[in-house]
Structure formats: C-alpha cells, structure tokens
Coordinates of C-alpha atoms and ligand atoms in Angstrom, one line a residue:
X1 CA 22.4 -21.5 -0.2
X2 CA 21.2 -25.5 -0.1
X3 CA 17.3 -26.5 0.4
X4 CA 17.3 -26.4 3.5
X5 CA 17.4 -22.8 5.7
X6 CA 19.8 -22.4 7.2
X7 CA 18.8 -20.2 10.9
X8 CA 20.4 -18.4 13.6
X9 CA 18.5 -17.5 16.9
X10 CA 18.7 -14.4 18.4
X11 CA 17.4 -13.6 21.7
X12 CA 18.8 -12.5 25.2
X13 CA 16.3 -14.0 26.9
X14 CA 17.4 -17.6 26.9
X15 CA 13.2 -19.1 27.0
X16 CA 12.7 -17.1 24.1
X17 CA 15.8 -18.9 22.2
X18 CA 15.1 -22.0 23.0
X19 CA 11.1 -21.4 21.9
X20 CA 11.9 -20.7 19.2
X21 CA 14.8 -22.7 18.4
X22 CA 12.6 -26.0 19.2
X23 CA 9.4 -24.4 16.9
X24 CA 11.6 -24.5 13.6
X25 CA 13.2 -27.3 14.9
X26 CA 10.0 -29.2 13.4
X27 CA 9.5 -27.9 10.4
X28 CA 11.7 -30.0 7.9
X29 CA 12.5 -27.9 6.1
X30 CA 14.4 -25.5 8.4
X31 CA 17.4 -26.3 10.0
X32 CA 18.5 -24.8 13.2
X33 CA 22.0 -24.3 12.8
X34 CA 22.9 -21.9 15.6
X35 CA 21.4 -19.8 18.7
X36 CA 22.9 -16.6 19.6
X37 CA 22.0 -13.9 22.7
X38 CA 23.5 -11.4 22.1
X39 CA 24.6 -9.3 18.5
X40 CA 27.9 -9.4 19.2
X41 CA 27.6 -12.4 19.6
X42 CA 25.0 -13.1 16.3
X43 CA 28.3 -11.7 14.2
X44 CA 31.1 -13.6 15.6
X45 CA 28.2 -17.1 15.2
X46 CA 26.9 -15.6 10.7
X47 CA 30.8 -14.8 10.4
X48 CA 31.3 -19.6 11.3
X49 CA 28.1 -21.2 10.6
X50 CA 27.1 -18.5 7.6
X51 CA 22.9 -19.5 7.4
X52 CA 20.0 -18.1 5.2
X53 CA 18.8 -16.2 8.1
X54 CA 19.0 -14.5 10.7
X55 CA 16.1 -14.4 13.0
X56 CA 17.0 -11.6 15.1
X57 CA 15.1 -9.7 18.4
X58 CA 15.8 -5.9 17.9
X59 CA 16.0 -5.1 21.7
X60 CA 19.1 -6.4 23.4
X61 CA 21.4 -5.2 26.1
X62 CA 25.2 -4.5 24.1
X63 CA 24.2 -4.6 20.7
X64 CA 20.4 -3.7 19.5
X65 CA 20.0 -6.0 16.3
X66 CA 19.5 -3.0 14.3
X67 CA 23.3 -1.6 14.5
X68 CA 23.4 -5.4 14.3
X69 CA 22.4 -6.2 11.4
X70 CA 23.7 -3.4 9.8
X71 CA 27.0 -4.7 10.6
X72 CA 26.1 -8.4 9.0
X73 CA 25.8 -6.6 6.3
X74 CA 29.2 -5.6 6.2
X75 CA 30.3 -9.4 7.4
X76 CA 28.3 -11.8 6.8
X77 CA 26.3 -10.2 3.5
X78 CA 25.0 -13.6 2.2
X79 CA 22.2 -14.1 5.2
X80 CA 19.3 -12.6 5.3
X81 CA 17.7 -10.7 8.9
X82 CA 14.1 -11.6 9.7
X83 CA 13.6 -8.7 12.5
X84 CA 11.4 -9.6 15.3
X85 CA 10.1 -6.8 18.2
X86 CA 7.2 -6.5 20.8
X87 CA 7.0 -2.7 18.8
X88 CA 5.0 -2.6 16.1
X89 CA 5.7 1.2 15.3
X90 CA 6.4 2.7 12.1
X91 CA 10.1 3.9 13.1
X92 CA 11.5 0.9 13.8
X93 CA 10.3 -0.9 11.2
X94 CA 12.0 2.0 9.0
X95 CA 15.3 1.5 11.0
X96 CA 14.7 -2.3 10.9
X97 CA 14.7 -1.9 6.5
X98 CA 17.4 0.4 6.5
X99 CA 19.9 -1.5 8.2
X100 CA 18.7 -4.0 5.4
X101 CA 16.6 -6.0 7.5
X102 CA 14.3 -7.8 5.2
X103 CA 11.3 -8.4 7.4
X104 CA 10.1 -7.6 10.2
X105 CA 7.7 -9.6 12.4
X106 CA 6.1 -7.9 15.6
X107 CA 5.7 -10.3 19.2
X108 CA 3.7 -13.0 19.6
X109 CA 3.3 -14.5 16.1
X110 CA 2.3 -18.3 15.2
X111 CA 4.2 -20.5 14.6
X112 CA 3.0 -20.3 11.0
X113 CA 3.0 -16.9 10.4
X114 CA 7.0 -17.7 11.9
X115 CA 7.7 -20.1 9.3
X116 CA 6.1 -18.6 6.5
X117 CA 7.7 -15.2 6.8
X118 CA 11.4 -17.2 6.8
X119 CA 10.4 -19.1 3.7
X120 CA 9.2 -16.0 2.2
X121 CA 12.6 -14.5 2.6
X122 CA 14.4 -17.7 1.5
X123 CA 12.4 -17.6 -1.2
X124 CA 13.1 -14.2 -2.7
X125 CA 16.8 -13.9 -1.7
X126 CA 17.9 -17.3 -3.2
X127 CA 15.4 -15.5 -6.1
X128 CA 17.8 -12.3 -6.1
X129 CA 21.2 -13.9 -5.5
X130 CA 20.8 -16.5 -8.7
X131 CA 19.7 -13.4 -10.6
X132 CA 23.1 -11.9 -9.5
X133 CA 25.0 -13.5 -10.3
X134 CA 23.3 -14.5 -13.7
X135 CA 23.0 -11.1 -14.7
X136 CA 25.8 -10.5 -16.4
X137 CA 24.5 -13.2 -18.9
X138 CA 21.6 -11.9 -18.9
X139 CA 22.6 -8.1 -19.7
X140 CA 24.3 -9.6 -22.8
X141 CA 21.7 -11.8 -23.7
X142 CA 18.8 -8.9 -23.2
X143 CA 20.8 -6.4 -25.4
X144 CA 20.7 -9.6 -28.2
X145 CA 19.0 -8.4 -31.5
X146 CA 15.4 -10.8 -31.1
X147 CA 14.9 -10.8 -27.2
X148 CA 12.0 -9.9 -26.8
X149 CA 11.2 -9.4 -23.2
X150 CA 10.7 -5.6 -22.6
X151 CA 12.0 -3.4 -20.7
X152 CA 11.1 -2.6 -16.7
X153 CA 11.3 0.8 -15.4
X154 CA 9.7 1.4 -11.4
X155 CA 9.4 4.6 -10.9
X156 CA 9.8 5.6 -7.5
X157 CA 11.4 7.6 -3.9
X158 CA 11.4 6.9 -1.0
X159 CA 9.0 10.3 0.0
X160 CA 5.7 10.5 -2.0
X161 CA 4.3 13.5 -3.2
X162 CA 7.6 14.0 -5.5
X163 CA 5.9 13.3 -9.1
X164 CA 6.3 9.8 -9.0
X165 CA 3.2 9.1 -10.6
X166 CA 3.0 12.1 -13.0
X167 CA 6.7 11.1 -14.2
X168 CA 5.6 7.5 -14.8
X169 CA 1.9 8.7 -16.4
X170 CA 4.4 11.8 -18.8
X171 CA 6.8 9.2 -19.3
X172 CA 4.7 5.8 -20.2
X173 CA 3.0 8.1 -22.9
X174 CA 6.0 10.3 -24.5
X175 CA 8.1 6.7 -24.8
X176 CA 4.7 5.7 -26.7
X177 CA 4.4 8.3 -29.0
X178 CA 7.8 7.6 -29.9
X179 CA 6.2 4.8 -32.3
X180 CA 6.4 1.6 -32.9
X181 CA 6.6 0.5 -28.8
X182 CA 4.0 -1.7 -26.8
X183 CA 4.3 0.1 -23.6
X184 CA 2.2 -0.8 -20.9
X185 CA 1.6 1.2 -17.5
X186 CA 1.0 -0.4 -14.5
X187 CA -0.5 1.2 -11.6
X188 CA 1.4 -0.4 -8.5
X189 CA 0.4 1.8 -5.5
X190 CA -2.1 0.1 -4.4
X191 CA -4.0 1.2 -1.9
X192 CA -4.1 5.0 -3.5
X193 CA -3.4 4.4 -7.4
X194 CA -4.2 8.2 -8.9
X195 CA -2.9 6.5 -12.2
X196 CA -6.3 6.2 -12.9
X197 CA -6.7 10.2 -12.2
X198 CA -4.4 11.0 -14.3
X199 CA -6.0 9.3 -17.3
X200 CA -9.5 10.2 -16.5
X201 CA -10.0 5.9 -16.8
X202 CA -13.0 5.0 -14.8
X203 CA -12.7 3.3 -12.0
X204 CA -14.6 1.2 -12.6
X205 CA -12.4 -0.7 -15.2
X206 CA -10.9 -3.7 -14.2
X207 CA -7.2 -3.4 -11.9
X208 CA -5.2 -6.3 -10.2
X209 CA -6.9 -7.4 -7.3
X210 CA -9.7 -8.8 -10.5
X211 CA -6.3 -10.2 -11.6
X212 CA -5.1 -11.5 -8.8
X213 CA -6.8 -14.7 -8.7
X214 CA -5.0 -15.3 -12.5
X215 CA -1.9 -14.6 -11.6
X216 CA -1.8 -16.8 -9.0
X217 CA -3.2 -19.4 -11.0
X218 CA 0.0 -18.5 -13.5
X219 CA -2.5 -17.8 -16.1
X220 CA -0.9 -15.3 -18.9
X221 CA -4.4 -15.8 -20.8
X222 CA -6.3 -13.2 -18.8
X223 CA -3.8 -10.1 -19.1
X224 CA -5.1 -8.9 -22.4
X225 CA -8.7 -9.0 -20.7
X226 CA -7.7 -6.9 -17.7
X227 CA -5.6 -3.5 -19.8
X228 CA -7.5 -0.6 -20.3
X229 CA -6.2 1.3 -23.9
X230 CA -5.6 4.9 -23.2
X231 CA -6.2 6.7 -26.6
X232 CA -2.5 7.2 -26.0
X233 CA -1.8 4.1 -27.3
X234 CA -0.3 3.0 -23.6
X235 CA -2.2 -0.3 -22.0
X236 CA -3.1 0.5 -18.8
X237 CA -3.4 -2.1 -15.4
X238 CA -5.3 -0.1 -12.8
X239 CA -4.7 -0.6 -9.1
X240 CA -7.5 -1.2 -7.1
X241 CA -10.3 1.0 -6.9
X242 CA -10.7 0.7 -2.8
X243 CA -7.7 0.2 -0.4
X244 CA -10.5 -2.7 1.3
X245 CA -9.9 -4.4 -2.0
X246 CA -5.6 -3.9 -2.6
X247 CA -5.6 -6.1 0.4
X248 CA -6.6 -9.1 -1.8
X249 CA -3.6 -8.1 -4.1
X250 CA 0.0 -8.5 -2.4
X251 CA 3.9 -8.2 -4.1
X252 CA 3.8 -12.0 -5.4
X253 CA 0.7 -10.7 -7.7
X254 CA 2.5 -7.8 -8.0
X255 CA 5.4 -9.6 -9.3
X256 CA 3.7 -12.0 -11.8
X257 CA 1.9 -9.9 -12.9
X258 CA 5.3 -7.5 -14.6
X259 CA 6.8 -10.8 -15.9
X260 CA 3.9 -11.0 -17.6
X261 CA 3.2 -7.6 -18.4
X262 CA 7.6 -7.9 -19.2
X263 CA 6.7 -10.5 -21.5
X264 CA 4.6 -8.8 -24.1
X265 CA 5.2 -5.0 -24.0
X266 CA 8.4 -3.2 -24.8
X267 CA 8.1 -1.3 -22.0
X268 CA 6.4 -1.3 -18.9
X269 CA 6.3 2.0 -16.5
X270 CA 5.4 1.0 -13.3
X271 CA 4.2 3.3 -10.2
X272 CA 5.6 2.3 -7.1
X273 CA 4.0 3.9 -3.9
X274 CA 6.5 5.4 -1.8
X275 CA 6.8 2.7 1.5
X276 CA 9.5 0.1 1.8
X277 CA 6.7 -3.2 1.3
X278 CA 7.6 -5.9 0.4
X279 CA 5.7 -5.2 -3.6
X280 CA 7.7 -2.3 -2.9
X281 CA 10.1 -4.8 -2.7
X282 CA 9.2 -7.4 -5.1
X283 CA 8.4 -4.7 -7.7
X284 CA 12.2 -2.6 -7.1
X285 CA 12.7 -6.3 -7.7
X286 CA 11.7 -7.1 -11.1
X287 CA 13.1 -3.0 -13.1
X288 CA 15.6 -3.7 -14.7
X289 CA 16.0 0.3 -14.6
X290 CA 14.2 2.1 -10.8
X291 CA 13.9 5.8 -11.7
X292 CA 14.1 6.5 -8.5
X293 CA 12.8 10.7 -7.6
X294 CA 13.3 13.0 -6.0
X295 CA 12.9 17.2 -5.5
X296 CA 14.9 20.4 -3.8
X297 CA 13.6 19.2 -0.1
X298 CA 16.1 18.7 2.9
X299 CA 13.2 15.5 3.9
X300 CA 13.8 14.6 0.5
X301 CA 17.9 14.1 0.0
X302 CA 18.2 12.6 3.6
X303 CA 15.6 10.0 2.5
X304 CA 17.5 9.4 -1.0
X305 CA 20.6 9.0 0.9
X306 CA 18.6 6.5 3.1
X307 CA 17.3 4.6 -0.2
X308 CA 20.6 4.5 -2.1
X309 CA 22.0 2.6 1.3
X310 CA 19.1 -0.1 1.0
X311 CA 20.0 0.2 -2.6
X312 CA 23.5 -1.8 -2.5
X313 CA 22.2 -3.7 0.2
X314 CA 19.2 -5.0 -1.8
X315 CA 22.1 -6.2 -4.1
X316 CA 21.0 -2.9 -6.7
X317 CA 24.0 -2.2 -9.1
X318 CA 24.2 1.8 -9.2
X319 CA 23.5 1.3 -13.3
X320 CA 19.9 0.6 -12.7
X321 CA 19.0 2.6 -9.9
X322 CA 18.6 6.6 -11.7
X323 CA 17.8 10.0 -9.6
X324 CA 15.1 12.3 -11.1
X325 CA 15.3 15.5 -9.6
X326 CA 11.9 16.9 -10.1
X327 CA 10.9 20.6 -10.2
X328 CA 14.7 21.2 -10.7
X329 CA 14.7 24.2 -11.0
X330 CA 12.1 25.1 -8.0
X331 CA 14.7 28.2 -5.7
X332 CA 13.8 26.9 -3.0
X333 CA 18.0 27.6 -0.9
X334 CA 19.2 23.7 -2.4
X335 CA 21.0 24.3 -5.3
X336 CA 21.5 20.4 -7.4
X337 CA 25.5 20.9 -6.8
X338 CA 24.2 20.6 -3.0
X339 CA 22.3 18.0 -3.6
X340 CA 25.2 15.6 -5.2
X341 CA 27.1 16.6 -2.5
X342 CA 24.6 14.9 -0.2
X343 CA 24.2 12.2 -2.4
X344 CA 28.1 12.0 -3.3
X345 CA 26.4 10.9 -6.4
X346 CA 24.9 12.9 -9.4
X347 CA 21.6 13.3 -11.2
X348 CA 20.7 11.9 -13.7
X349 CA 17.8 13.9 -15.5
X350 CA 16.6 16.2 -14.8
X351 CA 12.7 17.7 -15.1
X352 CA 11.8 21.9 -14.5
X353 CA 9.0 22.2 -12.8
X354 CA 5.3 23.6 -14.5
X355 CA 3.1 24.4 -12.3
X356 CA 0.3 25.5 -15.2
X357 CA 0.6 22.7 -17.5
X358 CA 1.0 19.6 -15.0
X359 CA -1.8 20.8 -12.8
X360 CA -4.1 22.3 -15.7
X361 CA -3.5 18.1 -17.1
X362 CA -4.6 16.5 -13.7
X363 CA -7.1 18.1 -13.3
X364 CA -9.1 17.5 -16.5
X365 CA -7.5 14.7 -16.5
X366 CA -5.5 14.6 -19.4
X367 CA -1.5 14.1 -19.5
X368 CA 0.5 17.3 -19.6
X369 CA 2.4 15.4 -22.3
X370 CA -0.4 15.4 -24.6
X371 CA -2.2 18.3 -24.1
X372 CA 1.8 20.5 -23.9
X373 CA 3.3 18.8 -26.0
X374 CA 5.7 22.3 -26.9
X375 CA 6.1 22.9 -23.1
X376 CA 9.7 22.9 -21.1
X377 CA 8.4 20.1 -18.9
X378 CA 7.5 17.4 -21.7
X379 CA 10.4 18.0 -23.5
X380 CA 12.8 17.3 -20.4
X381 CA 10.1 13.8 -20.4
X382 CA 10.6 13.0 -24.1
X383 CA 14.9 13.3 -23.2
X384 CA 14.0 11.1 -20.2
X385 CA 11.8 8.7 -22.2
X386 CA 15.0 8.8 -25.6
X387 CA 17.2 7.9 -21.7
X388 CA 15.0 4.7 -21.7
X389 CA 14.2 3.2 -24.9
X390 CA 16.4 5.3 -27.1
X391 CA 15.2 7.5 -30.2
X392 CA 12.1 7.2 -32.4
X393 CA 11.0 5.9 -35.3
X394 CA 7.5 7.6 -35.8
X395 CA 6.5 5.6 -38.6
X396 CA 7.6 1.9 -37.1
X397 CA 5.0 -0.4 -37.1
X398 CA 3.4 -3.4 -34.7
X399 CA 5.3 -6.0 -36.2
X400 CA 8.7 -3.2 -35.8
X401 CA 8.4 -3.7 -32.7
X402 CA 10.9 -6.6 -31.3
X403 CA 13.1 -3.5 -32.8
X404 CA 12.0 -1.0 -30.7
X405 CA 12.5 -4.1 -27.6
X406 CA 16.2 -4.3 -29.3
X407 CA 17.6 0.0 -29.5
X408 CA 15.6 -0.1 -25.6
X409 CA 18.1 -2.8 -24.5
X410 CA 20.3 -1.7 -26.1
X411 CA 20.1 2.2 -25.2
X412 CA 19.8 1.0 -21.4
X413 CA 22.3 -0.8 -21.9
X414 CA 24.8 2.7 -22.6
X415 CA 24.0 3.3 -19.6
X416 CA 26.5 1.0 -17.2
Ligands
LIG1 N1 7.8 18.9 -12.5 C1 6.0 19.4 -11.6 N2 6.5 20.5 -12.1 C2 5.7 21.2 -11.3 N3 4.5 20.9 -10.3 C3 4.4 19.6 -10.6 C4 5.4 18.5 -11.0 N4 5.4 16.9 -10.7 C5 4.5 16.7 -10.1 N5 4.3 18.3 -9.6 C6 3.1 18.1 -8.8 O1 3.0 17.5 -7.6 C7 1.9 17.1 -6.8 C8 2.7 15.7 -6.6 O2 2.8 14.6 -7.7 P1 2.2 13.0 -7.1 O3 0.9 12.8 -7.6 O4 2.7 12.7 -9.3 O5 3.7 13.4 -6.5 P2 3.6 11.9 -6.3 O6 5.4 11.3 -6.0 O7 2.4 10.9 -7.1 O8 2.7 10.9 -4.2 P3 2.1 10.0 -4.1 O9 2.9 10.9 -2.9 O10 0.9 11.0 -3.7 O11 2.3 9.2 -4.9 C9 0.8 17.1 -7.5 O12 -0.3 17.9 -7.7 C10 1.5 17.5 -9.4 O13 0.9 17.9 -10.4
LIG2 MG1 1.4 8.7 -6.7

C-alpha cells in the first residue's frame, strides 16, 4: 500500500460513477485509479489496477455487488470493498459483511462520510496487512521469556444468547484463581453489557465511556482509575450503563483500551457482541485468540459456518479461532460429530450444560466458578483457562507475573 489510497469506483449508473470519482478527486490523499460499470468489469479492473479500496454499488444488473465482492476476495484479496446501497436493511449489511465487504454506506451519504469511511477501512487494512506480515516474528518474540505484553482472548459467537458472557466472566475468574497472573476482563458489549451484572458490580462505577477522552488523548495512566477490582482478583473494565453512553465509545476506543490492558495484564478477556460491527471487528483483530462459541442448535451451526468464512477473509489464522461448544451435552437431536461435519472443523473445547449452577450463580451475582467450584461446568472452565494460560502456580506472587505471561504464551502457541 502506498500513501495515496487507490480507489476503484463501481456503479452501473454513469452519473453516479462520475459524481463519486469527482468527489474523491477533491481529496488529496485519494487516487481514483479507475471506474467500472458492472460486477464483472469491477473484477477485471481490480485484477489489473490493484486498488486498495473498491467502492462498490450493491445493486447492479449483471452481477450484483455482493457476488462481485465474494469473487474479489479470491481474485484480488488486497482490495477492501466499501459497499454502497440505497437499502439500509440489516440483511443487506449482513450479506455484504459475510461476502467480505469492510464497510457499508447507505445512500445518500455526504462526501465527508464517504472519505472518512474509506480512510478508516484503508487504515484498518494497512494495519492488518502489516500485522500479518510480521505475525511470524511476533509469534516468536511473544513466546520468548521476558516479553510482557499479555494475551488477549475475545469471547465471541455469531449468534446471541449462547453463553459468551457466562464463559468470559468465569474464564477470567478461573484464570485469576490459577495464581501469578494479572487478569483483566473487558465488557465489549457496549450497549447491553452484562459483565457487571454477573459480577454484581454497581452500574454507578466508571465504565469505558468515562475512559473514552483519555483513550482519545492517548493517555495510558488513566486506565488504572477506571478498572474495577473484583474480589476474585479480576480487574474489570465495564460497559457503559446506558445505550446512549455507549454511543460515545468507538472502535478506536475499544482497540486502544485493549492495547493498554494488554500492556499491564497477562490475560485480557473481552466479552464481545454477536454482531459484525466495526467495534467487534476491531476487538477480534486485536485478539490473539478468538474463543468462538456455538451450541447444538441449527442456527448456531449455520452462523458458525458463515463466521468461519468471514474469519478467513479477515485474515485470521485457523489457530487464532478456537471453537468452544457450550452446553455440549444437550440432547437436542444434533450430535457433536454432526456439528464438526457441518462446519468442517473439530470443536476445540466443550463446556457442559448445568442450568442449576449457572443460573443460580447468575441470579446471585457470583460466578459459578467461585460458588460451585466442584461442579463439572467449573472443571470445564478450568480446563479451558489452563489451555489458554498454562497450568497454575497458586503460590506465585505478583513478582512472578512475567513468568506467568511467558507460560501463557507458551501454552497459547502450543496450539499452533
Ligand atoms: N453451560 C451452561 N449451562 C447452563 N446454562 C448456561 C450455560 N451457559 C450459558 N447458560 C445460560 O444461557 C443464558 C445465556 O447466557 P449468556 O448471557 O452468557 O449468553 P450471551 O451469549 O452472552 O448472550 P447475549 O447475546 O445476551 O449477550 C443465560 O441464562 C446463562 O445462564
Ligand atoms: Mg452477553
């Protein structure tokens, strides 16, 4: 990628095409390298011109923007698609993102919105490419002793209600119980975060919304003041108490918060939402491991298949994405083997269903790992935590934190 952003404009209406090319021509950092009037022409031109960004109309007569985006991922993987549509429905957005589009703009949009979106996508892609280019070196250095940056684990699922928050909270608590590690838990579900409820933390506490100005200013000293200490030893960065406040938190804030938490903790667990929002993608990009949850339900399995395709397009290695089957023993007519066959991958970890322990703990605001340590579900969580951070050293002191980080890395990279 050079410093000027190379854009290919694709729209079947000549006036729209020219208008967009002109608008972008006014921006000093853009270079409109070509235009195309159809999906097929877009692919041909992209292969020849190697644009950074393809600004793609969704509705075109021969091949629509979604099909063209899918083909582009194979033929010109370095081009990032910004989709344009007059329809703003969630289904269009979802299908575009699954096809590999990086951004979705609803027409009409202002020239400022257009330029800002393209710049944002370009910056993200550039960061991703440079990260991928250095991933081998990073893996080696992260595994080396004495490297202090912690491991970031995003707990994600492409379907809601499958147990992300339950597992994120108990995983963090279990990892802290192993001793010798500083563990942070960030609620990445900014609009409807439940982490505080599961840990019985008052919503009056500080949240990431209060931290946003400091994150913007690049101040890292403030983080400490905004973390809430839970009795388990886990330090929590809460989601904002209301959806209005959540609007103040952007993908950049999420990314910076994770960077700062990673610098001062051995393990950072992030509870994500089930949507492919810009924020979620920023969190998943930052993560070393994406614990992707699924359940024995047909909709969960279907969405998982789609997510695995998206993960590949986002450049996530298959070892970064770990599959966790929650409520694995539910007898609902689908077997684990059926799931593995359907998604073409083995499940990496399983957690059993234990409504009694889980819901009782939830309603009391005490993680089940603390209130019912002997239960099988707690043992499953402990096994998951150990797979991520390595075996515990209960007697380890805070001074052993670095060793803990090194053990975590070793364990993490043993998966690869
Ligand atoms: N292993 C389990 N055994 C029994 N119940 C479980 C288990 N895991 C989660 N649950 C229950 O499933 C419900 C959903 O869990 P949770 O809120 O953690 O899911 P989520 O994916 O975070 O949902 P949301 O989309 O609302 O954020 C809760 O009632 C929880 O207690
Ligand atoms: Mg949740």
